[in-house]
Tab-separated table of C-alpha atoms in Angstrom:
chain	number	residue	atom	x	y	z
A	1482	MET	CA	73.173	112.442	114.074
A	1483	LYS	CA	74.636	114.659	111.238
A	1484	GLY	CA	77.170	116.030	114.005
A	1485	GLU	CA	78.940	112.703	114.023
A	1486	THR	CA	79.506	111.425	110.315
A	1487	LEU	CA	82.909	111.660	108.741
A	1488	TYR	CA	81.477	113.870	105.910
A	1489	ARG	CA	80.769	116.289	108.519
A	1490	LEU	CA	84.477	116.833	109.505
A	1491	LEU	CA	84.736	118.867	105.622
A	1492	ALA	CA	80.969	120.178	105.969
A	1493	ASP	CA	81.510	121.990	109.172
A	1494	ASN	CA	84.260	124.205	107.972
A	1495	LEU	CA	81.474	126.194	105.996
A	1496	PRO	CA	80.889	129.100	105.715
A	1497	ARG	CA	83.259	130.289	108.391
A	1498	ARG	CA	86.405	128.903	106.280
A	1499	ALA	CA	84.890	128.747	102.964
A	1500	GLU	CA	87.531	131.165	101.381
A	1501	LYS	CA	90.405	129.432	103.429
A	1502	ILE	CA	93.121	126.643	101.449
A	1503	ALA	CA	92.166	123.449	102.432
A	1504	LEU	CA	94.229	121.343	100.221
A	1505	ILE	CA	97.502	121.886	98.165
A	1506	ASP	CA	98.858	119.889	95.257
A	1507	ALA	CA	102.317	120.695	93.421
A	1508	GLY	CA	100.515	122.976	90.850
A	1509	ARG	CA	96.924	123.525	92.312
A	1510	GLN	CA	95.349	124.453	95.418
A	1511	VAL	CA	91.447	124.621	96.554
A	1512	SER	CA	89.727	126.195	99.281
A	1513	TYR	CA	87.070	124.777	101.529
A	1514	ALA	CA	84.232	126.025	99.111
A	1515	ARG	CA	85.880	124.927	96.000
A	1516	LEU	CA	86.733	121.625	97.549
A	1517	MET	CA	82.968	121.161	98.610
A	1518	THR	CA	81.981	121.982	94.999
A	1519	GLU	CA	84.035	119.151	93.552
A	1520	VAL	CA	82.446	116.890	96.032
A	1521	ASP	CA	79.171	117.788	95.100
A	1522	ARG	CA	79.862	117.175	91.305
A	1523	VAL	CA	81.448	113.639	92.205
A	1524	ALA	CA	78.374	112.896	94.619
A	1525	SER	CA	75.877	113.846	91.885
A	1526	TRP	CA	77.370	111.408	89.221
A	1527	LEU	CA	77.473	108.560	91.890
A	1528	VAL	CA	73.311	109.413	92.550
A	1529	GLY	CA	73.220	109.389	88.848
A	1530	GLN	CA	74.753	105.915	88.629
A	1531	GLY	CA	72.189	104.571	91.164
A	1532	VAL	CA	74.828	104.491	94.040
A	1533	ALA	CA	73.147	104.580	97.426
A	1534	ALA	CA	73.991	104.905	100.996
A	1535	GLY	CA	75.925	101.708	102.208
A	1536	ASP	CA	77.131	100.876	98.564
A	1537	ARG	CA	81.058	100.386	98.121
A	1538	VAL	CA	82.903	103.034	96.095
A	1539	ILE	CA	86.274	102.239	95.060
A	1540	VAL	CA	88.629	105.450	94.658
A	1541	HIS	CA	91.785	104.348	92.957
A	1542	VAL	CA	93.456	108.057	92.467
A	1543	ARG	CA	96.761	109.521	93.020
A	1544	LYS	CA	97.501	111.384	96.070
A	1545	GLY	CA	96.049	114.857	95.924
A	1546	ILE	CA	92.822	117.049	95.447
A	1547	ASP	CA	90.792	114.959	93.422
A	1548	GLU	CA	91.356	111.798	95.753
A	1549	VAL	CA	89.722	113.759	98.616
A	1550	ALA	CA	87.076	115.025	96.410
A	1551	ALA	CA	86.064	111.441	95.401
A	1552	MET	CA	86.208	109.981	98.909
A	1553	PHE	CA	83.984	112.664	100.340
A	1554	GLY	CA	81.663	112.670	97.372
A	1555	ALA	CA	80.758	109.137	98.392
A	1556	LEU	CA	80.674	110.060	102.196
A	1557	LYS	CA	78.190	112.869	101.196
A	1558	ILE	CA	75.728	110.435	99.934
A	1559	GLY	CA	76.361	107.511	102.580
A	1560	ALA	CA	78.508	105.341	100.646
A	1561	VAL	CA	81.240	103.330	101.660
A	1562	VAL	CA	84.666	104.357	100.582
A	1563	VAL	CA	87.110	101.701	99.499
A	1564	ASN	CA	90.409	103.527	98.858
A	1565	VAL	CA	93.050	101.422	96.929
A	1566	ASN	CA	96.460	102.943	96.667
A	1567	VAL	CA	97.456	103.212	93.190
A	1568	GLN	CA	100.606	101.065	93.532
A	1569	TRP	CA	98.786	98.235	94.134
A	1570	THR	CA	98.856	95.775	91.024
A	1571	PRO	CA	95.817	95.357	88.768
A	1572	THR	CA	95.315	92.142	90.250
A	1573	GLN	CA	94.912	93.479	93.739
A	1574	LEU	CA	92.683	96.046	92.417
A	1575	ALA	CA	90.383	93.524	90.492
A	1576	TYR	CA	90.236	91.594	93.807
A	1577	VAL	CA	89.181	94.264	96.178
A	1578	ALA	CA	86.458	95.220	93.689
A	1579	GLY	CA	85.077	91.844	93.657
A	1580	ASP	CA	85.531	91.117	97.197
A	1581	CYS	CA	83.629	94.193	98.437
A	1582	ARG	CA	81.085	94.033	95.255
A	1583	ALA	CA	81.976	97.634	94.463
A	1584	SER	CA	79.151	99.743	92.753
A	1585	ALA	CA	81.333	102.094	91.226
A	1586	ALA	CA	84.813	103.355	90.941
A	1587	ILE	CA	86.815	106.596	90.659
A	1588	LEU	CA	89.951	106.312	88.772
A	1589	GLY	CA	92.788	108.709	88.290
A	1590	THR	CA	93.619	107.265	84.802
A	1591	THR	CA	92.295	104.739	82.156
A	1592	GLY	CA	95.279	102.468	82.971
A	1593	ALA	CA	93.173	100.869	85.768
A	1594	ALA	CA	90.334	100.615	83.692
A	1595	GLY	CA	90.929	96.940	82.335
A	1596	ALA	CA	91.185	95.608	85.863
A	1597	LEU	CA	87.606	96.056	86.653
A	1598	PRO	CA	84.174	94.546	85.427
A	1599	ALA	CA	83.331	95.667	82.210
A	1600	ASP	CA	80.123	96.923	83.636
A	1601	LEU	CA	81.305	98.749	86.319
A	1602	PRO	CA	80.423	102.682	86.243
A	1603	LEU	CA	83.783	104.462	85.997
A	1604	LEU	CA	84.517	108.158	86.622
A	1605	ILE	CA	87.944	108.785	85.116
A	1606	ARG	CA	90.140	111.952	85.741
A	1607	GLU	CA	92.495	111.529	82.735
A	1608	GLY	CA	92.800	109.595	79.527
A	1609	LYS	CA	92.141	109.853	75.834
A	1610	LYS	CA	89.986	106.968	75.002
A	1611	LEU	CA	87.318	106.242	77.841
A	1612	PRO	CA	85.282	102.827	78.303
A	1613	SER	CA	81.962	102.802	77.273
A	1614	VAL	CA	80.623	102.798	80.953
A	1615	ALA	CA	83.006	105.878	81.809
A	1616	ALA	CA	82.587	109.646	82.442
A	1617	ARG	CA	84.924	112.237	82.420
A	1618	TRP	CA	85.724	114.077	85.426
A	1619	ASP	CA	85.697	117.636	83.691
A	1620	ASP	CA	82.539	116.875	82.291
A	1621	LEU	CA	80.390	116.752	85.739
A	1622	ALA	CA	78.201	119.294	86.024
A	1623	GLU	CA	78.495	121.375	89.343
A	1624	THR	CA	75.137	120.254	91.057
A	1625	GLU	CA	74.379	120.046	94.693
A	1626	VAL	CA	73.597	117.047	96.324
A	1627	ALA	CA	71.375	116.162	99.325
A	1628	GLU	CA	73.703	115.091	102.495
A	1629	PHE	CA	72.521	111.432	103.655
A	1630	ALA	CA	73.244	111.197	107.406
A	1631	PRO	CA	74.239	107.682	108.496
A	1632	GLU	CA	74.305	106.284	112.072
A	1633	PRO	CA	77.610	107.252	113.709
A	1634	ASP	CA	78.341	103.279	113.981
A	1635	SER	CA	77.618	102.628	110.451
A	1636	LEU	CA	80.366	101.267	108.099
A	1637	ALA	CA	82.294	104.428	106.742
A	1638	MET	CA	85.375	103.089	105.063
A	1639	ILE	CA	86.964	99.886	104.190
A	1640	ILE	CA	90.662	99.738	104.268
A	1641	TYR	CA	92.539	96.740	102.711
A	1642	THR	CA	95.551	95.283	103.881
A	1643	SER	CA	98.577	95.099	101.532
A	1644	GLY	CA	98.280	91.227	101.220
A	1645	SER	CA	101.757	90.524	101.130
A	1646	THR	CA	100.855	87.107	102.605
A	1647	GLY	CA	97.735	86.663	101.078
A	1648	MET	CA	94.935	88.327	99.273
A	1649	PRO	CA	94.261	91.625	100.806
A	1650	LYS	CA	91.506	91.650	103.573
A	1651	GLY	CA	89.227	94.755	104.552
A	1652	VAL	CA	89.234	96.185	107.921
A	1653	MET	CA	85.910	98.053	108.443
A	1654	LEU	CA	85.934	101.488	110.003
A	1655	SER	CA	82.755	102.965	111.276
A	1656	GLN	CA	82.077	106.912	110.943
A	1657	ARG	CA	82.483	107.036	114.866
A	1658	ASN	CA	86.034	104.939	114.645
A	1659	ILE	CA	87.348	107.660	112.307
A	1660	ARG	CA	85.782	110.765	114.031
A	1661	ILE	CA	86.998	109.792	117.439
A	1662	GLY	CA	90.390	108.864	115.803
A	1663	ALA	CA	90.643	112.670	114.274
A	1664	LEU	CA	89.575	113.972	117.664
A	1665	ALA	CA	92.220	112.075	119.941
A	1666	VAL	CA	95.042	112.921	117.502
A	1667	ALA	CA	94.155	116.567	117.145
A	1668	GLU	CA	94.158	116.847	120.761
A	1669	TYR	CA	97.641	115.081	121.727
A	1670	LEU	CA	99.266	116.690	118.850
A	1671	ASP	CA	97.718	119.974	119.703
A	1672	LEU	CA	96.421	120.626	116.222
A	1673	SER	CA	94.838	124.210	115.175
A	1674	GLU	CA	93.408	125.754	112.238
A	1675	ASP	CA	96.740	127.669	111.294
A	1676	ASP	CA	98.716	124.028	110.752
A	1677	ARG	CA	99.820	123.057	107.533
A	1678	LEU	CA	100.486	119.323	107.636
A	1679	LEU	CA	102.596	117.555	104.767
A	1680	SER	CA	100.756	114.405	103.809
A	1681	VAL	CA	103.342	111.670	102.185
A	1682	LEU	CA	101.294	108.730	103.668
A	1683	PRO	CA	98.657	107.297	101.481
A	1684	TYR	CA	95.044	107.726	102.537
A	1685	SER	CA	94.678	104.054	101.755
A	1686	PHE	CA	96.761	103.647	105.169
A	1687	ASP	CA	94.773	104.346	108.386
A	1688	ALA	CA	97.908	106.917	109.442
A	1689	GLY	CA	97.721	108.581	106.389
A	1690	LEU	CA	94.095	109.082	106.356
A	1691	ASN	CA	94.163	110.473	110.136
A	1692	GLN	CA	96.219	113.290	108.812
A	1693	LEU	CA	93.555	114.477	106.698
A	1694	THR	CA	90.590	113.794	108.987
A	1695	THR	CA	92.601	115.803	111.882
A	1696	MET	CA	93.196	118.899	109.524
A	1697	LEU	CA	89.416	119.185	108.363
A	1698	LEU	CA	88.424	118.650	112.087
A	1699	VAL	CA	90.450	121.951	112.998
A	1700	GLY	CA	90.039	123.468	109.789
A	1701	GLY	CA	93.689	123.475	108.580
A	1702	THR	CA	95.527	122.794	105.652
A	1703	VAL	CA	96.931	119.742	103.884
A	1704	VAL	CA	100.038	119.888	101.621
A	1705	HIS	CA	99.900	116.671	99.295
A	1706	GLN	CA	103.419	115.230	98.413
A	1707	PRO	CA	102.729	111.849	96.788
A	1708	VAL	CA	106.510	111.153	95.873
A	1709	ALA	CA	108.437	110.017	99.206
A	1710	MET	CA	111.779	111.357	97.966
A	1711	PRO	CA	113.600	113.055	100.811
A	1712	SER	CA	114.718	116.306	98.805
A	1713	GLU	CA	111.076	116.682	97.519
A	1714	VAL	CA	109.629	116.140	100.761
A	1715	ILE	CA	111.843	119.088	102.480
A	1716	ARG	CA	111.440	121.213	99.519
A	1717	MET	CA	107.725	121.084	99.655
A	1718	ALA	CA	107.773	121.723	103.443
A	1719	ILE	CA	109.783	124.601	102.827
A	1720	ARG	CA	107.801	126.126	100.099
A	1721	HIS	CA	104.443	125.782	101.855
A	1722	ALA	CA	105.878	126.613	105.463
A	1723	VAL	CA	104.808	123.023	106.756
A	1724	THR	CA	104.110	123.011	110.706
A	1725	GLY	CA	104.005	119.101	110.764
A	1726	ILE	CA	105.406	115.831	108.797
A	1727	ALA	CA	104.412	112.415	109.602
A	1728	GLY	CA	106.276	109.434	108.234
A	1729	VAL	CA	106.914	105.833	108.517
A	1730	PRO	CA	110.428	104.213	109.834
A	1731	PRO	CA	112.063	103.979	106.224
A	1732	LEU	CA	111.191	107.634	105.130
A	1733	TRP	CA	112.787	109.085	108.408
A	1734	ASN	CA	115.613	107.086	107.761
A	1735	GLN	CA	116.028	108.632	104.398
A	1736	ILE	CA	115.234	111.892	105.599
A	1737	ALA	CA	117.575	112.221	108.708
A	1738	ARG	CA	120.325	111.073	106.686
A	1739	TYR	CA	119.581	113.663	103.988
A	1740	LEU	CA	119.347	116.556	106.675
A	1741	ARG	CA	122.319	115.335	108.281
A	1742	ASP	CA	124.403	115.788	104.864
A	1743	ALA	CA	122.587	118.740	103.990
A	1744	PRO	CA	121.194	120.711	106.845
A	1745	THR	CA	118.071	122.836	105.932
A	1746	PRO	CA	116.240	125.140	108.062
A	1747	LEU	CA	112.624	124.489	108.606
A	1748	PRO	CA	111.502	127.643	110.770
A	1749	ALA	CA	107.810	126.815	110.392
A	1750	LEU	CA	107.945	123.322	111.619
A	1751	ARG	CA	106.608	122.344	114.816
A	1752	ARG	CA	106.222	118.927	115.057
A	1753	ILE	CA	107.283	115.477	113.294
A	1754	THR	CA	105.408	111.982	114.214
A	1755	ASN	CA	106.331	108.365	113.471
A	1756	THR	CA	104.142	105.410	112.888
A	1757	GLY	CA	104.409	102.040	111.475
A	1758	GLY	CA	107.178	100.627	113.202
A	1759	LYS	CA	110.654	101.465	114.937
A	1760	ILE	CA	112.644	104.207	113.890
A	1761	PRO	CA	116.301	102.594	113.916
A	1762	PRO	CA	118.346	103.156	116.732
A	1763	ASP	CA	120.984	105.076	114.796
A	1764	ILE	CA	118.569	107.235	113.428
A	1765	LEU	CA	116.747	108.357	116.637
A	1766	PRO	CA	119.540	110.636	117.997
A	1767	LEU	CA	119.678	112.152	114.559
A	1768	LEU	CA	116.045	113.567	114.658
A	1769	PRO	CA	116.719	116.338	117.296
A	1770	GLN	CA	119.676	117.486	115.329
A	1771	VAL	CA	118.234	117.593	111.866
A	1772	PHE	CA	114.822	118.891	113.195
A	1773	PRO	CA	116.023	121.554	115.899
A	1774	GLY	CA	112.840	123.000	117.799
A	1775	ALA	CA	110.488	120.485	116.422
A	1776	ARG	CA	108.671	118.165	118.874
A	1777	ILE	CA	109.371	114.588	118.120
A	1778	PHE	CA	105.931	112.127	118.605
A	1779	LEU	CA	106.644	108.574	118.798
A	1780	MET	CA	103.236	106.498	117.819
A	1781	TYR	CA	101.820	103.309	117.285
A	1782	GLY	CA	98.550	101.879	115.683
A	1783	LEU	CA	97.093	99.096	113.611
A	1784	THR	CA	94.558	99.380	111.503
A	1785	GLU	CA	91.940	97.201	113.335
A	1786	ALA	CA	91.861	99.570	116.235
A	1787	PHE	CA	92.966	102.746	114.053
A	1788	ARG	CA	95.063	104.728	116.545
A	1789	SER	CA	96.750	103.278	119.813
A	1790	THR	CA	99.562	105.068	121.790
A	1791	TYR	CA	101.869	107.968	121.791
A	1792	LEU	CA	104.840	109.008	123.653
A	1793	PRO	CA	104.843	112.715	124.607
A	1794	PRO	CA	107.795	114.691	123.085
A	1795	GLU	CA	109.084	115.805	126.626
A	1796	ARG	CA	109.957	111.953	127.128
A	1797	PHE	CA	111.550	111.419	123.709
A	1798	ALA	CA	115.240	111.866	124.963
A	1799	ALA	CA	114.894	109.568	127.966
A	1800	LYS	CA	112.949	106.921	126.160
A	1801	MET	CA	114.057	107.159	122.449
A	1802	GLY	CA	112.011	104.197	120.812
A	1803	ALA	CA	109.088	103.898	123.277
A	1804	ILE	CA	105.508	103.976	121.964
A	1805	GLY	CA	104.468	105.400	125.060
A	1806	GLN	CA	100.940	104.752	126.545
A	1807	ALA	CA	97.179	105.195	125.340
A	1808	ILE	CA	96.007	108.154	123.119
A	1809	PRO	CA	92.982	109.987	124.451
A	1810	HIS	CA	89.753	108.112	124.157
A	1811	ALA	CA	91.767	104.633	123.301
A	1812	GLN	CA	92.088	101.883	126.123
A	1813	VAL	CA	95.439	99.653	125.477
A	1814	PHE	CA	96.547	96.732	128.033
A	1815	VAL	CA	99.580	94.437	128.071
A	1816	VAL	CA	98.320	90.818	128.656
A	1817	LYS	CA	99.844	87.706	129.776
A	1818	PRO	CA	97.427	85.049	128.700
A	1819	GLY	CA	96.470	82.981	131.440
A	1820	ILE	CA	98.032	84.869	133.842
A	1821	GLY	CA	96.918	88.414	133.946
A	1822	LEU	CA	98.227	92.200	133.174
A	1823	ALA	CA	101.672	92.575	132.945
A	1824	GLY	CA	103.640	94.560	135.300
A	1825	PRO	CA	106.708	96.755	135.078
A	1826	GLY	CA	109.729	94.973	133.579
A	1827	GLU	CA	107.266	92.319	132.012
A	1828	GLN	CA	106.094	91.625	128.623
A	1829	GLY	CA	103.022	90.737	127.054
A	1830	GLU	CA	100.653	90.910	124.053
A	1831	LEU	CA	99.225	94.645	123.367
A	1832	VAL	CA	95.401	94.482	123.235
A	1833	HIS	CA	93.260	97.506	122.697
A	1834	ALA	CA	89.244	98.301	123.686
A	1835	GLY	CA	87.336	101.262	123.525
A	1836	PRO	CA	85.457	103.466	120.895
A	1837	LEU	CA	88.606	102.903	118.320
A	1838	VAL	CA	88.130	99.285	117.795
A	1839	SER	CA	87.131	98.708	114.492
A	1840	MET	CA	84.204	96.712	113.162
A	1841	GLY	CA	86.226	93.719	111.956
A	1842	TYR	CA	87.260	92.250	108.708
A	1843	TRP	CA	84.653	92.713	105.849
A	1844	GLU	CA	82.480	89.610	105.261
A	1845	ARG	CA	84.892	87.458	107.224
A	1846	PRO	CA	83.134	86.665	110.602
A	1847	GLU	CA	85.667	83.958	111.536
A	1848	LEU	CA	88.771	86.137	111.049
A	1849	THR	CA	86.984	88.582	113.037
A	1850	ALA	CA	86.010	86.561	115.841
A	1851	GLU	CA	89.695	85.230	116.097
A	1852	LYS	CA	91.151	89.094	115.962
A	1853	ILE	CA	88.518	90.945	117.955
A	1854	ARG	CA	87.249	88.718	121.062
A	1855	PRO	CA	86.809	89.155	124.752
A	1856	CYS	CA	89.984	88.773	127.096
A	1857	PRO	CA	89.425	86.699	130.027
A	1858	GLU	CA	92.306	88.571	131.869
A	1859	LEU	CA	90.118	91.893	131.738
A	1860	ALA	CA	87.235	90.453	132.757
A	1861	SER	CA	87.147	92.139	136.204
A	1862	LEU	CA	87.823	95.510	134.361
A	1863	ILE	CA	85.900	95.667	131.112
A	1864	GLY	CA	83.601	92.373	131.399
A	1865	ASP	CA	83.072	90.401	128.245
A	1866	THR	CA	83.960	93.603	125.875
A	1867	PRO	CA	85.724	92.305	122.774
A	1868	VAL	CA	89.076	93.556	122.423
A	1869	VAL	CA	91.651	93.810	119.329
A	1870	TRP	CA	94.545	91.420	120.029
A	1871	SER	CA	97.208	93.129	118.078
A	1872	GLY	CA	99.615	89.966	117.883
A	1873	ASP	CA	102.386	92.359	119.081
A	1874	LEU	CA	104.674	91.535	122.054
A	1875	VAL	CA	105.575	94.797	124.098
A	1876	ARG	CA	107.269	95.641	127.201
A	1877	VAL	CA	106.165	97.705	130.348
A	1878	ASP	CA	108.711	100.056	132.104
A	1879	ALA	CA	108.408	101.440	135.428
A	1880	ASP	CA	106.664	104.254	134.401
A	1881	GLY	CA	103.989	102.393	132.628
A	1882	ASP	CA	105.114	103.451	128.959
A	1883	LEU	CA	105.434	100.571	126.255
A	1884	TRP	CA	108.287	99.622	124.237
A	1885	PHE	CA	107.693	97.254	121.136
A	1886	VAL	CA	109.393	94.031	121.171
A	1887	GLY	CA	108.524	92.261	118.189
A	1888	ARG	CA	105.584	90.584	116.394
A	1889	MET	CA	104.875	87.554	118.562
A	1890	ASP	CA	104.685	85.313	115.225
A	1891	ASP	CA	107.785	86.245	114.006
A	1892	MET	CA	109.917	85.437	117.086
A	1893	ILE	CA	113.037	83.653	116.209
A	1894	LYS	CA	113.887	80.402	118.468
A	1895	THR	CA	117.499	79.775	118.265
A	1896	LEU	CA	119.594	77.972	120.828
A	1897	GLY	CA	116.897	77.882	123.404
A	1898	PHE	CA	116.249	81.525	123.183
A	1899	ARG	CA	113.198	83.576	121.938
A	1900	LEU	CA	114.607	86.502	120.128
A	1901	SER	CA	112.658	89.248	118.364
A	1902	PRO	CA	113.879	89.974	115.032
A	1903	THR	CA	113.412	93.710	115.867
A	1904	GLU	CA	116.287	93.323	118.552
A	1905	VAL	CA	118.468	91.972	116.134
A	1906	GLU	CA	117.619	94.782	113.491
A	1907	ASP	CA	118.397	97.586	115.870
A	1908	LEU	CA	121.600	96.261	116.979
A	1909	VAL	CA	122.456	95.957	113.443
A	1910	SER	CA	121.328	99.742	112.799
A	1911	LYS	CA	123.534	100.772	115.756
A	1912	SER	CA	126.594	99.914	113.590
A	1913	GLY	CA	126.152	102.808	110.924
A	1914	LEU	CA	127.019	100.464	108.343
A	1915	VAL	CA	123.270	99.930	106.817
A	1916	THR	CA	120.490	101.810	105.781
A	1917	ASP	CA	117.817	99.085	105.818
A	1918	VAL	CA	118.042	95.550	107.448
A	1919	VAL	CA	115.572	92.824	108.107
A	1920	ALA	CA	116.100	89.736	110.310
A	1921	TRP	CA	114.474	86.456	110.398
A	1922	GLY	CA	114.862	82.804	111.495
A	1923	VAL	CA	115.623	79.587	109.008
A	1924	ASP	CA	114.893	76.323	110.186
A	1925	ASP	CA	118.526	74.634	111.520
A	1926	ALA	CA	118.856	71.241	112.775
A	1927	GLU	CA	121.152	72.037	115.292
A	1928	LEU	CA	120.030	75.661	116.512
A	1929	GLY	CA	116.443	75.185	115.874
A	1930	GLN	CA	116.425	78.061	113.639
A	1931	ALA	CA	119.428	80.385	112.622
A	1932	VAL	CA	119.458	84.180	112.167
A	1933	HIS	CA	119.645	85.374	108.902
A	1934	ILE	CA	119.672	89.276	107.860
A	1935	ALA	CA	119.301	91.208	104.445
A	1936	ALA	CA	120.752	94.488	104.676
A	1937	SER	CA	121.361	97.303	102.519
A	1938	LEU	CA	124.919	98.101	102.900
A	1939	GLY	CA	126.105	101.828	103.347
A	1940	PRO	CA	128.927	103.296	101.276
A	1941	ASP	CA	132.184	101.598	101.618
A	1942	ALA	CA	130.651	99.078	104.023
A	1943	THR	CA	131.294	95.241	103.920
A	1944	GLU	CA	129.700	91.808	105.087
A	1945	GLY	CA	132.787	91.257	107.103
A	1946	ALA	CA	132.602	94.710	108.697
A	1947	VAL	CA	128.873	94.099	109.440
A	1948	MET	CA	129.656	90.512	110.986
A	1949	ALA	CA	132.497	92.288	112.940
A	1950	HIS	CA	130.145	94.710	114.432
A	1951	CYS	CA	127.614	91.822	115.301
A	1952	ARG	CA	129.880	89.358	116.999
A	1953	LYS	CA	131.186	92.554	119.162
A	1954	ALA	CA	127.554	93.986	120.020
A	1955	MET	CA	125.560	90.984	120.243
A	1956	ALA	CA	125.181	87.732	122.515
A	1957	HIS	CA	126.248	84.803	120.875
A	1958	TYR	CA	122.881	83.301	120.024
A	1959	MET	CA	121.777	86.612	118.228
A	1960	VAL	CA	124.791	86.586	115.774
A	1961	PRO	CA	123.450	86.237	112.223
A	1962	ARG	CA	124.399	82.934	110.731
A	1963	ARG	CA	124.299	84.645	107.194
A	1964	ILE	CA	124.234	88.165	105.695
A	1965	HIS	CA	122.243	88.381	102.345
A	1966	PRO	CA	123.374	91.817	100.758
A	1967	TRP	CA	120.528	93.965	99.255
A	1968	PRO	CA	121.226	96.218	96.214
A	1969	GLY	CA	120.110	99.589	96.921
A	1970	ALA	CA	116.914	100.483	98.843
A	1971	MET	CA	114.552	97.611	99.829
A	1972	PRO	CA	111.056	97.221	98.238
A	1973	ARG	CA	108.149	98.944	100.540
A	1974	THR	CA	104.652	98.286	100.922
A	1975	ALA	CA	101.993	100.746	99.578
A	1976	SER	CA	102.455	102.698	102.731
A	1977	GLY	CA	105.680	102.881	102.918
A	1978	LYS	CA	107.092	100.318	105.622
A	1979	LEU	CA	109.653	97.825	104.434
A	1980	ASP	CA	107.797	94.737	102.733
A	1981	ARG	CA	109.253	92.054	105.038
A	1982	PRO	CA	107.608	89.186	103.361
A	1983	ALA	CA	109.133	90.008	99.939
A	1984	ILE	CA	112.327	90.683	101.179
A	1985	ILE	CA	112.609	87.498	103.185
A	1986	THR	CA	111.081	85.255	100.144
A	1987	ALA	CA	113.438	86.699	97.592
A	1988	CYS	CA	116.584	85.863	100.104
A	1989	LYS	CA	115.012	82.306	100.727
A	1990	ALA	CA	114.715	81.942	96.726
A	1991	LEU	CA	118.442	82.247	96.857
A	1992	LEU	CA	119.166	79.724	99.481
């Protein structure tokens, strides 16, 4: 059915919004009609290369209008989009292209071409000397292409994980997954066609993709900001009268501090949203101060279940840090394995059911069966319907709102206690002495595991001051046995989160 395809999120804006601005880059903007023309140019090239419905197409283009046109050009002919972040290494790009058996690739520059098979058809936006198999974007003809209408449950996109703990694995999202995700988020954020969302998060990240799809659904405008610098984010927000900004905790950390030191009115801003982890507890109270009048949405999701929970902004002041309850059209449960559902005050693993559950991992049936499987504790409610086991430990409060505790496989076992790294990080952050912090456990003969932290120290802060705060604010078993000072900002993944495995590995190498 045409009405349930991902491509239709864009196409259904015509003809009514033909002249409305759909996308804005730093030096360029396009209307919905002009964007559709670019989409057809890409689709026509793909058809000419023999790409058909179900074939995988790599999109490796810097955030912007061209990236969106490339994705929807592939979607129009029923191909599967595999968006690879431009920050990924050539090795990662080559692996993804081979793993998904790509039929074509659309690149921003010639720089990445050398990582791909020599016979893979390439479409390249910029570059002086193109490989023999490549076409130049500017040479594409403006030819309208017939739309292919895939089934709603067919594969639309493959989103690859960062691969920080191994080679990337591809999460398969259906047409329906992404469309329902757009419907759900647009509903609880109360989005409309007069909204302008600032897009900082990459489209290769499910939360970033959802920003684009929600705006296309309601006929709004996306303002692209590919550089996650606080000053540039705020400058673009002012320049284009942005009504919404989405970010991950490290970005909100930087923006809140920037606006605290340089207060800047943002009269058009209606809402800000967070996903991808917990905002540090010293930053949460700053948000209403630096964004007065804006509604603050704390959200949670994972790629395997696309979008999951949110905390209504009316409860932000009373429940700073909570991830709330299920978004519309989603089902979430907190399970105590072998026992049943967790009640108020109890902890358990967060599991996900419903139409947002992904199709699993690309060509990895064993891994899919391990991650997405029936839950015996839910048999009386949903039967043997497979659910996504998140691996995240959460707590249920008296109102049914959820609080993220930590990754179950990251728990630190010290002196007989099970300790969440997140809890340690939160308490360290409350000192106001650090900008970034990561905690983990190191094997210890006497303690079981010793708590270590890596911390980017703030101006005039010292290791001694941080340790003194920890001894005062923490239970004895939580106090770090070692602080690893980190010079400058900590490394981020392509989606903007702290790259915990890289940080921990670097610190361990110095032990």
